[in-house]
mmCIF file of C-alpha atoms and ligand atoms in Angstrom:
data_model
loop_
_atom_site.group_PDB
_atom_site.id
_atom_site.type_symbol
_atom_site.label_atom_id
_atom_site.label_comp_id
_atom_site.label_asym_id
_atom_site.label_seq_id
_atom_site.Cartn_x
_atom_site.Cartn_y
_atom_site.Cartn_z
ATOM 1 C CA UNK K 1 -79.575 -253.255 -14.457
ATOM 2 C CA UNK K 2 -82.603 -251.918 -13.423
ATOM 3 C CA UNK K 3 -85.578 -251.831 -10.775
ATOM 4 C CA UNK K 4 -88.891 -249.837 -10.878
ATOM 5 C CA UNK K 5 -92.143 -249.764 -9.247
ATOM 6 C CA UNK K 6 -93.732 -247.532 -11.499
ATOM 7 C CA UNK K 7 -92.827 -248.222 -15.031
ATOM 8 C CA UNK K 8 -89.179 -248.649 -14.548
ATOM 9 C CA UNK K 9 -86.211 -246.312 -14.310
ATOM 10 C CA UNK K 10 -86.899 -243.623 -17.215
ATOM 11 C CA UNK K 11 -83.129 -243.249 -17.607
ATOM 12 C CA UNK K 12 -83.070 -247.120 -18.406
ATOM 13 C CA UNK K 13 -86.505 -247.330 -20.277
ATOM 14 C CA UNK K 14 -84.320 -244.348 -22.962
ATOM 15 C CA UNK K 15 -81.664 -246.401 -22.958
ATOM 16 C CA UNK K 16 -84.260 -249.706 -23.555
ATOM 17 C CA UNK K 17 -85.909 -247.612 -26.120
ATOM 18 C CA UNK K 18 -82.877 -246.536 -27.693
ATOM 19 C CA UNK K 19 -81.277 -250.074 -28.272
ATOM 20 C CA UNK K 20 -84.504 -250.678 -29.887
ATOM 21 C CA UNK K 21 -85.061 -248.226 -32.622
ATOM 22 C CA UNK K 22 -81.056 -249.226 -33.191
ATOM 23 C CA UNK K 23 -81.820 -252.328 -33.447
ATOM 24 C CA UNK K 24 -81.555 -255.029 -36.851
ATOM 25 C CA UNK K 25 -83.887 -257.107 -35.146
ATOM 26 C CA UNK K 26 -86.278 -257.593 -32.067
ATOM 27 C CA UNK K 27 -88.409 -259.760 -30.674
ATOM 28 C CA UNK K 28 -91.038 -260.031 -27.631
ATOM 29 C CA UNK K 29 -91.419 -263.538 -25.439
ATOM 30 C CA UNK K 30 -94.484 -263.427 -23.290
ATOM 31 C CA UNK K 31 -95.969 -264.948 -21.106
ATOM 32 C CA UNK K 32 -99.043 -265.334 -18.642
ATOM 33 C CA UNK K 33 -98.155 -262.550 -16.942
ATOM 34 C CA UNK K 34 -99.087 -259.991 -20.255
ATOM 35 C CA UNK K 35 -102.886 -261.360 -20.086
ATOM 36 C CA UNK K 36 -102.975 -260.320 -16.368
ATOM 37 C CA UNK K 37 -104.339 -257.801 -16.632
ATOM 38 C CA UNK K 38 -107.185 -258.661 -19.011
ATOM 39 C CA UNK K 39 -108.369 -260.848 -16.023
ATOM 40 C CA UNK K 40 -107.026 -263.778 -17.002
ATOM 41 C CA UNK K 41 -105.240 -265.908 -13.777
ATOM 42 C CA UNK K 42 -101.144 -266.911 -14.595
ATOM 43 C CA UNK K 43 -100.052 -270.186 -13.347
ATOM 44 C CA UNK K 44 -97.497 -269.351 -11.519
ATOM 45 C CA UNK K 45 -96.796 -266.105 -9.299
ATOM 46 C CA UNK K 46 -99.365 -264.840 -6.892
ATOM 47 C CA UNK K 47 -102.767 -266.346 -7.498
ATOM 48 C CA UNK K 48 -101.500 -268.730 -9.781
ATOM 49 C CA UNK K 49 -103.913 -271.178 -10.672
ATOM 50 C CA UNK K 50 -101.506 -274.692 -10.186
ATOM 51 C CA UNK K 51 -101.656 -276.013 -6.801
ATOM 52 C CA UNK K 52 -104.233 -275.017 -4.915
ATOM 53 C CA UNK K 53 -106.926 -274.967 -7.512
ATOM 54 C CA UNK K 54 -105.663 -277.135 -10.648
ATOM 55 C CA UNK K 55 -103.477 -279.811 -10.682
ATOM 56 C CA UNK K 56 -101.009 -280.315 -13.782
ATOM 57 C CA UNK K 57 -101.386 -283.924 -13.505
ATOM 58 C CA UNK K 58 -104.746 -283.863 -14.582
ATOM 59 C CA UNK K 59 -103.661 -281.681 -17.895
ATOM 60 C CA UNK K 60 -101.031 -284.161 -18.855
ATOM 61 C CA UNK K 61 -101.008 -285.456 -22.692
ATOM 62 C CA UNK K 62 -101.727 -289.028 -20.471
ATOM 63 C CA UNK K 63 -104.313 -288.017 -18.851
ATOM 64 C CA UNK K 64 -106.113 -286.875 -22.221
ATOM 65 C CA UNK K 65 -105.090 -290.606 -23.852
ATOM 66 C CA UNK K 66 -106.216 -292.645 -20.674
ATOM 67 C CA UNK K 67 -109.628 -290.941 -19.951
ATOM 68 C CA UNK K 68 -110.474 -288.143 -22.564
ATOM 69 C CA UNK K 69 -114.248 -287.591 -20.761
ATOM 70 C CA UNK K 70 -112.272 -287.102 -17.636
ATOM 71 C CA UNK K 71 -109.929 -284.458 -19.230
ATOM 72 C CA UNK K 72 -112.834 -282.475 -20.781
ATOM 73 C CA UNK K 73 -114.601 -282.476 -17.732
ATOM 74 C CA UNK K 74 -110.871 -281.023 -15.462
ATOM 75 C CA UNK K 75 -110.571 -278.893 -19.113
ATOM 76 C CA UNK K 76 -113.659 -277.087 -18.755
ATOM 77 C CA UNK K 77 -113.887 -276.371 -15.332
ATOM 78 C CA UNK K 78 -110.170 -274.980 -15.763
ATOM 79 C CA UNK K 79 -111.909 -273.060 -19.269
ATOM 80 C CA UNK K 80 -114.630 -271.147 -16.684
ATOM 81 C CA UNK K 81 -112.304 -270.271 -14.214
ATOM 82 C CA UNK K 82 -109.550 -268.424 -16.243
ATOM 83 C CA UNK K 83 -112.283 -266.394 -18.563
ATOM 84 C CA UNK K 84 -113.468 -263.417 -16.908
ATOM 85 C CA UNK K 85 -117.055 -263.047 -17.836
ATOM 86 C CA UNK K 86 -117.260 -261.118 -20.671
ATOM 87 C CA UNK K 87 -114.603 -263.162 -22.242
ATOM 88 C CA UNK K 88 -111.217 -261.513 -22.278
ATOM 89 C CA UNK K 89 -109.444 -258.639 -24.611
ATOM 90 C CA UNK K 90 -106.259 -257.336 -24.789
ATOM 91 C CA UNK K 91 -104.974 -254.779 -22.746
ATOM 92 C CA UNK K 92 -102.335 -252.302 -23.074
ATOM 93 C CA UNK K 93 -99.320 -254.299 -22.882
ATOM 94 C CA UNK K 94 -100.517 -256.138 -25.645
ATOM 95 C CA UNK K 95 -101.528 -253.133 -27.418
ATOM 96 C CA UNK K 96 -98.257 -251.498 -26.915
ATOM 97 C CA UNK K 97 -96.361 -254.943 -28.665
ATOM 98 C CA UNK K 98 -98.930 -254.453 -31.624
ATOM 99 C CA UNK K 99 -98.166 -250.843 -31.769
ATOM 100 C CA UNK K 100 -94.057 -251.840 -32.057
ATOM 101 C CA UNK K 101 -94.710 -254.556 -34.143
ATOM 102 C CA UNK K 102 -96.548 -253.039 -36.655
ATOM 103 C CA UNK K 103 -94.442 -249.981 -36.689
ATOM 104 C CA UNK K 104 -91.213 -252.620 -37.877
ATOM 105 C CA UNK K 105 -88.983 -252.390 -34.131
ATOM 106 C CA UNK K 106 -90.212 -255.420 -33.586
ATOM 107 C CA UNK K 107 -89.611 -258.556 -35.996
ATOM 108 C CA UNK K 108 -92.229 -261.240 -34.069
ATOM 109 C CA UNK K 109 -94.250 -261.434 -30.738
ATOM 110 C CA UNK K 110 -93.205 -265.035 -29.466
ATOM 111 C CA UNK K 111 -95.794 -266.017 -26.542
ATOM 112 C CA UNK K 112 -96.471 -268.957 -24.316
ATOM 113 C CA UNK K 113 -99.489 -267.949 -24.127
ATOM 114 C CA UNK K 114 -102.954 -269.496 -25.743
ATOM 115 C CA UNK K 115 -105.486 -267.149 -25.503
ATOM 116 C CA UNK K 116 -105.109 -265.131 -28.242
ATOM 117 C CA UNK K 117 -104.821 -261.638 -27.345
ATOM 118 C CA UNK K 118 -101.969 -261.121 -29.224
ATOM 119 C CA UNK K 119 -103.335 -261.344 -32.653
ATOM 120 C CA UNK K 120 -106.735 -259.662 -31.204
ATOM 121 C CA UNK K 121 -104.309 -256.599 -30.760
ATOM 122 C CA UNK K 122 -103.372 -256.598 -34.326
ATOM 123 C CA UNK K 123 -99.502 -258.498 -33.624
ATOM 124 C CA UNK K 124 -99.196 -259.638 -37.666
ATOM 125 C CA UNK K 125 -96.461 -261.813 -37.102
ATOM 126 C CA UNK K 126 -96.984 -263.907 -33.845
ATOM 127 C CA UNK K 127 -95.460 -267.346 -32.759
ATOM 128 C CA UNK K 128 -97.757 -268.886 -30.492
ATOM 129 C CA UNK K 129 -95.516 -271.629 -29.086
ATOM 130 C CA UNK K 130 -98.282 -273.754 -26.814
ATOM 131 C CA UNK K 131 -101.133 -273.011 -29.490
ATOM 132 C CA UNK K 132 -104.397 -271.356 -29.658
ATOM 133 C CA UNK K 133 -107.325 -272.761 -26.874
ATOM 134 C CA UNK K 134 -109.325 -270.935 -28.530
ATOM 135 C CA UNK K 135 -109.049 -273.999 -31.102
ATOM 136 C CA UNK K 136 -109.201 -277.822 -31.158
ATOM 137 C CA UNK K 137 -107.908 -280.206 -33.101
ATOM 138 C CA UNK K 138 -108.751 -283.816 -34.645
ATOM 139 C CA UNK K 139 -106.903 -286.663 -33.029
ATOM 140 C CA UNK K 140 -108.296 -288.920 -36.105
ATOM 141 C CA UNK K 141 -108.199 -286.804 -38.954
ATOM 142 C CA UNK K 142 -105.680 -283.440 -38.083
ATOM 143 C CA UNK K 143 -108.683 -281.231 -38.630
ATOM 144 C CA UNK K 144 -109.214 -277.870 -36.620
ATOM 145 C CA UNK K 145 -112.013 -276.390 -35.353
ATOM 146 C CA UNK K 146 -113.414 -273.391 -33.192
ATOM 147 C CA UNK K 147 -113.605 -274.292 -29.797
ATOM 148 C CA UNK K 148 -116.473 -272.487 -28.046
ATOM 149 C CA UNK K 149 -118.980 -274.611 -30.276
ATOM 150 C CA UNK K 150 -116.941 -277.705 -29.278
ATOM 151 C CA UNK K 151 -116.828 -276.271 -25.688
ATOM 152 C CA UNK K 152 -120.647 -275.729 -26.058
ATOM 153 C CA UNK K 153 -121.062 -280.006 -26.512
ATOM 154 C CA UNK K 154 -118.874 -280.810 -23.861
ATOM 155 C CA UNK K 155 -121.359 -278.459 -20.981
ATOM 156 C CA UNK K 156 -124.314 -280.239 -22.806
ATOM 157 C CA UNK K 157 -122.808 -283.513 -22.048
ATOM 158 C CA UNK K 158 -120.766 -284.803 -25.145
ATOM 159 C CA UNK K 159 -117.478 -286.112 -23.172
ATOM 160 C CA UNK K 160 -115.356 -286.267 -25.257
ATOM 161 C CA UNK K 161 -116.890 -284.308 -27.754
ATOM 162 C CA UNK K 162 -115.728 -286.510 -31.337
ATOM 163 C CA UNK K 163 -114.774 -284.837 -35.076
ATOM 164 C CA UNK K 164 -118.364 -284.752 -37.126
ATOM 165 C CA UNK K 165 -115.902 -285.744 -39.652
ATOM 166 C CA UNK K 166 -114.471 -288.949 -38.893
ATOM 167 C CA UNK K 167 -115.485 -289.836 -35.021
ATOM 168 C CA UNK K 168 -111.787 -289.057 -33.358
ATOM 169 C CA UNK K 169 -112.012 -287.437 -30.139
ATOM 170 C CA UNK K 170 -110.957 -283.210 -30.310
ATOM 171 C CA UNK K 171 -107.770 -282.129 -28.349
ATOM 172 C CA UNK K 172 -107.963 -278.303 -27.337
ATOM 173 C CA UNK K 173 -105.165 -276.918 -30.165
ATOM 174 C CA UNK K 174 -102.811 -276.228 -27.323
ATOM 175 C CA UNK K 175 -99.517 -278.254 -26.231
ATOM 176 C CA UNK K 176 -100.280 -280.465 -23.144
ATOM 177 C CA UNK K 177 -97.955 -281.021 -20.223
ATOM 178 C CA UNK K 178 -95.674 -284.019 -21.914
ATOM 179 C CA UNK K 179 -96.116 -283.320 -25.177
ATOM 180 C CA UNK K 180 -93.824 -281.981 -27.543
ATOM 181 C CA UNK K 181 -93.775 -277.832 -28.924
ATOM 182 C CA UNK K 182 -94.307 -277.863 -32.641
ATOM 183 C CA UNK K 183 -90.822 -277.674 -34.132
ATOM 184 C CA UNK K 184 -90.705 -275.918 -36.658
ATOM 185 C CA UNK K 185 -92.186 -272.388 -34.164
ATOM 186 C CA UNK K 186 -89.655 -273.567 -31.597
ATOM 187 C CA UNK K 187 -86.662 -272.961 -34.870
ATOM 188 C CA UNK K 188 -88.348 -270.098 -35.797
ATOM 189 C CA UNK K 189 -88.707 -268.719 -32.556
ATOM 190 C CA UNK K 190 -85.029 -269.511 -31.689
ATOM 191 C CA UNK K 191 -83.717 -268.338 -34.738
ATOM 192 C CA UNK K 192 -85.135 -264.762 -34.030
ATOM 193 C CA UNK K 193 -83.364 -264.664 -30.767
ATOM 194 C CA UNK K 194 -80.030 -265.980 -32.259
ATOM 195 C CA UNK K 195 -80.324 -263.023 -34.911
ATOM 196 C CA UNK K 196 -81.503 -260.282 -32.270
ATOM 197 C CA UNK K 197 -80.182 -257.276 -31.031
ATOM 198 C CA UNK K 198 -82.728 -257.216 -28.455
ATOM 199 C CA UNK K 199 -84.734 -259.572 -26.953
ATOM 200 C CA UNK K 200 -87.620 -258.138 -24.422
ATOM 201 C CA UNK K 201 -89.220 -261.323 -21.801
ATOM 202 C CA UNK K 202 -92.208 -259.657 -20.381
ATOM 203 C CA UNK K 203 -94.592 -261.186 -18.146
ATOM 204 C CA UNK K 204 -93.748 -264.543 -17.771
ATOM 205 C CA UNK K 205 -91.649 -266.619 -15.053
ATOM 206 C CA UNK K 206 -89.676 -268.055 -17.418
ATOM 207 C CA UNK K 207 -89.502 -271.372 -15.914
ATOM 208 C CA UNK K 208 -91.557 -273.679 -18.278
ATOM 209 C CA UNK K 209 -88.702 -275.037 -20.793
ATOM 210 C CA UNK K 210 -88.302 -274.959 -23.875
ATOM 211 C CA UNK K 211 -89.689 -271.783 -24.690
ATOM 212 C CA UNK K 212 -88.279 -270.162 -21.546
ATOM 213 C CA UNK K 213 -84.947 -271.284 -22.639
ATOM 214 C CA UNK K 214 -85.560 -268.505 -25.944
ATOM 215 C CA UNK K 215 -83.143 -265.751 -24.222
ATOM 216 C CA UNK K 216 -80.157 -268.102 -23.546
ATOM 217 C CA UNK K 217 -80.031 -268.283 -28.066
ATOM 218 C CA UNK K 218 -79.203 -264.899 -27.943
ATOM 219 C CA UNK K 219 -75.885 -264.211 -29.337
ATOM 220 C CA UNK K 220 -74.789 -260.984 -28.111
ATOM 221 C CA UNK K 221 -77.389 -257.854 -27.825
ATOM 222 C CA UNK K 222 -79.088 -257.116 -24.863
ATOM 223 C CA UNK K 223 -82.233 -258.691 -22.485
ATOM 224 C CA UNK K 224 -84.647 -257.031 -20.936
ATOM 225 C CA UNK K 225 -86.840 -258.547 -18.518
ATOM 226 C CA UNK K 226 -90.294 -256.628 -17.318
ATOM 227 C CA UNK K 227 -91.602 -259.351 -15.069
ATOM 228 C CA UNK K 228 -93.391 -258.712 -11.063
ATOM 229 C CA UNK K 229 -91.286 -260.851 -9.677
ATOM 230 C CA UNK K 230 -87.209 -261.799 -10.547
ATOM 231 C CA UNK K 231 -86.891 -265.035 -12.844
ATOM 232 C CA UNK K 232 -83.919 -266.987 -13.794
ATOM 233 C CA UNK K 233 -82.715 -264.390 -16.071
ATOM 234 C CA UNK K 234 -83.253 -261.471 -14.196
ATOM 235 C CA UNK K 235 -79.202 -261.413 -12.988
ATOM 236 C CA UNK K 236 -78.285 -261.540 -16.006
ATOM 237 C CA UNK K 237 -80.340 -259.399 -18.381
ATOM 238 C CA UNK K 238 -79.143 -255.534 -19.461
ATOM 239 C CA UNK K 239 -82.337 -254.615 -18.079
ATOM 240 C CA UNK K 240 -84.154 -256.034 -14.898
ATOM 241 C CA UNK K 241 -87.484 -254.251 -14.425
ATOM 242 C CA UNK K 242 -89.455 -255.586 -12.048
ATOM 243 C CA UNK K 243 -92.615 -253.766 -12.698
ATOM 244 C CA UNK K 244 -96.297 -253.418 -14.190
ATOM 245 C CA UNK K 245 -96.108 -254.664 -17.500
ATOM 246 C CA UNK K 246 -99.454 -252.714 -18.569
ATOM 247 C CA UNK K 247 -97.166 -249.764 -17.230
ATOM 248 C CA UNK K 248 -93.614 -250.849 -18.822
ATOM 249 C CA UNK K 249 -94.583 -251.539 -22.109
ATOM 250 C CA UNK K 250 -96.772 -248.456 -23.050
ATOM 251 C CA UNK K 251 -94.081 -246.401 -22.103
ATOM 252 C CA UNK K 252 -91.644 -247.775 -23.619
ATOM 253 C CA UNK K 253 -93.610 -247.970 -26.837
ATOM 254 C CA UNK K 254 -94.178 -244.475 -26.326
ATOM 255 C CA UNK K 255 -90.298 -243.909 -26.138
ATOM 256 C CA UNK K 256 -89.574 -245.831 -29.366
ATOM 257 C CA UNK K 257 -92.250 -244.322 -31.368
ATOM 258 C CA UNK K 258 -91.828 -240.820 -30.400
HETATM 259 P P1 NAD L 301 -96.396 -268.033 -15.387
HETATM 260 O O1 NAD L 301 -97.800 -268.128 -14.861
HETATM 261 O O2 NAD L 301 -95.429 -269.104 -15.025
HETATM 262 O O3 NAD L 301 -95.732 -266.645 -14.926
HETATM 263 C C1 NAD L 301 -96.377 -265.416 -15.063
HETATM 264 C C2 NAD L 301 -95.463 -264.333 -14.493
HETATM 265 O O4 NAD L 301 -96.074 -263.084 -14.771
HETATM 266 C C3 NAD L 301 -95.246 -264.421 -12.975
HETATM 267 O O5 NAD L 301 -93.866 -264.411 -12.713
HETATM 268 C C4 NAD L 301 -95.922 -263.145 -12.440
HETATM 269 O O6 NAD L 301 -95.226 -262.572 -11.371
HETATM 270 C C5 NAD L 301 -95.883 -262.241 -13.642
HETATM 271 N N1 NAD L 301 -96.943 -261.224 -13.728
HETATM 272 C C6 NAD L 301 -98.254 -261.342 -13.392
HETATM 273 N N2 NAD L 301 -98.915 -260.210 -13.665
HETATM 274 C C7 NAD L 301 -97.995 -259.327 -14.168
HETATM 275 C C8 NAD L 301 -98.054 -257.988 -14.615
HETATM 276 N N3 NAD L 301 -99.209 -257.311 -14.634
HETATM 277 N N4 NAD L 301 -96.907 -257.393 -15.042
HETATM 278 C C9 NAD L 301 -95.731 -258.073 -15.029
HETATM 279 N N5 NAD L 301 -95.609 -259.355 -14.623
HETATM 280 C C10 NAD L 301 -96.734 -259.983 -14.198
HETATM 281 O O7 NAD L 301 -96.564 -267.895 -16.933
HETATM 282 P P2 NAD L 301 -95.595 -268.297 -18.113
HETATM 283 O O8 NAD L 301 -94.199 -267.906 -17.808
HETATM 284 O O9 NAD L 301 -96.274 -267.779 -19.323
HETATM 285 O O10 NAD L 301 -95.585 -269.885 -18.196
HETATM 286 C C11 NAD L 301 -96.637 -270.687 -17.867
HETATM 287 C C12 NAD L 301 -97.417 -271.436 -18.906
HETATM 288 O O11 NAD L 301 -98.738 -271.045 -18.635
HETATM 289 C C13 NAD L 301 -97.220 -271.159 -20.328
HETATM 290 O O12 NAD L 301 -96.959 -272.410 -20.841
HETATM 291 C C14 NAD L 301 -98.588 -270.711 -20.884
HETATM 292 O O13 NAD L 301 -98.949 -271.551 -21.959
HETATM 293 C C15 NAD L 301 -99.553 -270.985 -19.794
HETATM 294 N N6 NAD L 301 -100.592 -269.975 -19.480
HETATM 295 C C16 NAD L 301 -101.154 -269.213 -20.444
HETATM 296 C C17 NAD L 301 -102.109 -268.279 -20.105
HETATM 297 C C18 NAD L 301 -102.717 -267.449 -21.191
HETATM 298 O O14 NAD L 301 -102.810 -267.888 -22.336
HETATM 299 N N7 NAD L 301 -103.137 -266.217 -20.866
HETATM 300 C C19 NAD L 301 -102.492 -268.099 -18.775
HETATM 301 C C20 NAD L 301 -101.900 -268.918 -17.802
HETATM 302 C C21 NAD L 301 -100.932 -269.836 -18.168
#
C-alpha cells in the first residue's frame, strides 16, 4: 500500500507498472474525478456540485416522468454549469488510458462518466456505464439524437423539447438517479473485472453502486486506487495512491510503455 503527493511512490508505480505489462487482462473504472481536470466539476469531493448547488432530487427518473419541462429547465442549468466555456477536452489522464489502451495493457476503459472524453482521447473499447449526455434519446420511439441541437430548443423555449419523429419527449442518453444501468455494459463490465489481473479505479469516490461495486468482482489480481481522497476500497487495494490523477496516470503509462 501506497501514498503520494506527487505522482505516487515510484517504487510502487514500477511495481503498478510491472503487474501491468504482466498482466492477461486489465481494465480502467473512472470516474468524475478523471474529467477534473478538463474543468469539469465532480459531484462529490471538494466542490462537488450535489448539495449546495444541485439537488439529486430534481435529477431523479420521477422527476423527468412527473414534470419533463421542469427537468429540462434543472437539466440545463446543471448543462451550463459543469461545461467550462470552450466546451471540455480530455486531458492527460485520459490521454494516458488511450495511450495503454491502444497499446493492448489495457482490455476496456469502464467509466461512470458521461461526457465523453474518453472516446475523444482515442479509448477504442470504452464502457460508458451512465451513458453519453452528449446524446438524447426518444421516450416514444427509442431513437437517438445529438444533444447540443436538442439543448439548443430547450434555451429557445421548447420544454420538453419532443422527437420530430413521433412527438415523445427526449431523455438526455444518460442513466437518471432511479433508473436502472443498461445490463448488458454492467455484465460486460463485470466480467472484465472477474477475468482481470489488474483492475486500476482512478478518479472516482466509488460510492455510487452498481458500478462502484466493479472492484469487489475481482477474483484475485491486484487494485489500485489513484483517487484525492481515500474511498471504500482504499484499505483494501494493493495500491492506495492518493494523488493527482493527471500526475499518476501519465507516469505510469510512461512506466508500462517504456
Ligand atoms: P464523484 O464526484 O463521486 O467522485 C470524484 C472523486 O474524484 C472524488 O473522490 C474526488 O476527490 C476525486 N478527484 C477529483 N479530482 C481529482 C484528480 N484530479 N485526481 C484524482 N482524484 C480526483 O464521481 P464518481 O465516483 O464518478 O461518481 C459520481 C457520478 O457522477 C457518476 O455516476 C457519474 O456519472 C457522474 N458524474 C460524471 C461527470 C462527468 O461525466 N465528467 C462529472 C460529475 C459527475
Amino acid at each position: 500500500m501506497t501514498e503520494g503527493t506527487d505522482g505516487g511512490d515510484p517504487d510502487a508505480l514500477a511495481a503498478l507498472a510491472s503487474e501491468l505489462r504482466e498482466a492477461d487482462r486489465a481494465i480502467a473504472l473512472t470516474g468524475a474525478g478523471l474529467s477534473a481536470a478538463s474543468g469539469i466539476p465532480t459531484f462529490r469531493g471538494d466542490d462537488g456540485v450535489w448539495g449546495d448547488v444541485f439537488d439529486e432530487a430534481d435529477f431523479h427518473i420521477r422527476r423527468f416522468t412527473d414534470d419533463p419541462a421542469g427537468f429540462w429547465t434543472d437539466r440545463l442549468e446543471l448543462h451550463e454549469h459543469m461545461t467550462p466555456e470552450g466546451g471540455a477536452g480530455p486531458n492527460a489522464a485520459h490521454e494516458a488510458l488511450a495511450e495503454l489502451e491502444n497499446a493492448g495493457v489495457l482490455d476496456a476503459v469502464v467509466t461512470q462518466n458521461t461526457d465523453g472524453l474518453h472516446a475523444a482521447a482515442g479509448t477504442e473499447s470504452v464502457i460508458e456505464l451512465h451513458g453519453n449526455s452528449e446524446r438524447v434519446v426518444c421516450r416514444g420511439c427509442g431513437r437517438t439524437t445529438a444533444a447540443e441541437p436538442v439543448r439548443e430548443r430547450v434555451r429557445e423555449g421548447e420544454r420538453p423539447p419532443e422527437c420530430e419523429a413521433c412527438g415523445g419527449v427526449y431523455k438526455p442518453d444518460v442513466v437518471l438517479f432511479g433508473e436502472l444501468l443498461p445490463k448488458a455494459d454492467l455484465r460486460k463490465a463485470k466480467n472484465l473485472a472477474r477475468a482481470s489481473d489488474v483492475v486500476v479505479a482512478a478518479g472516482s469516490s466509488l460510492t455510487v453502486d452498481p458500478a462502484a461495486s466493479i472492484p469487489s468482482h475481482q477474483q484475485g489480481g491486484s487494485l489500485a486506487v489513484v483517487n484525492l481522497e481515500s474511498t471504500r476500497y482504499s484499505g483494501r487495494a494493493e495500491y492506495d495512491v492518493r494523488a493527482d490523477v493527471t500526475e499518476v496516470l501519465p507516469a505510469l503509462a510512461e512506466r508500462v510503455l517504456e
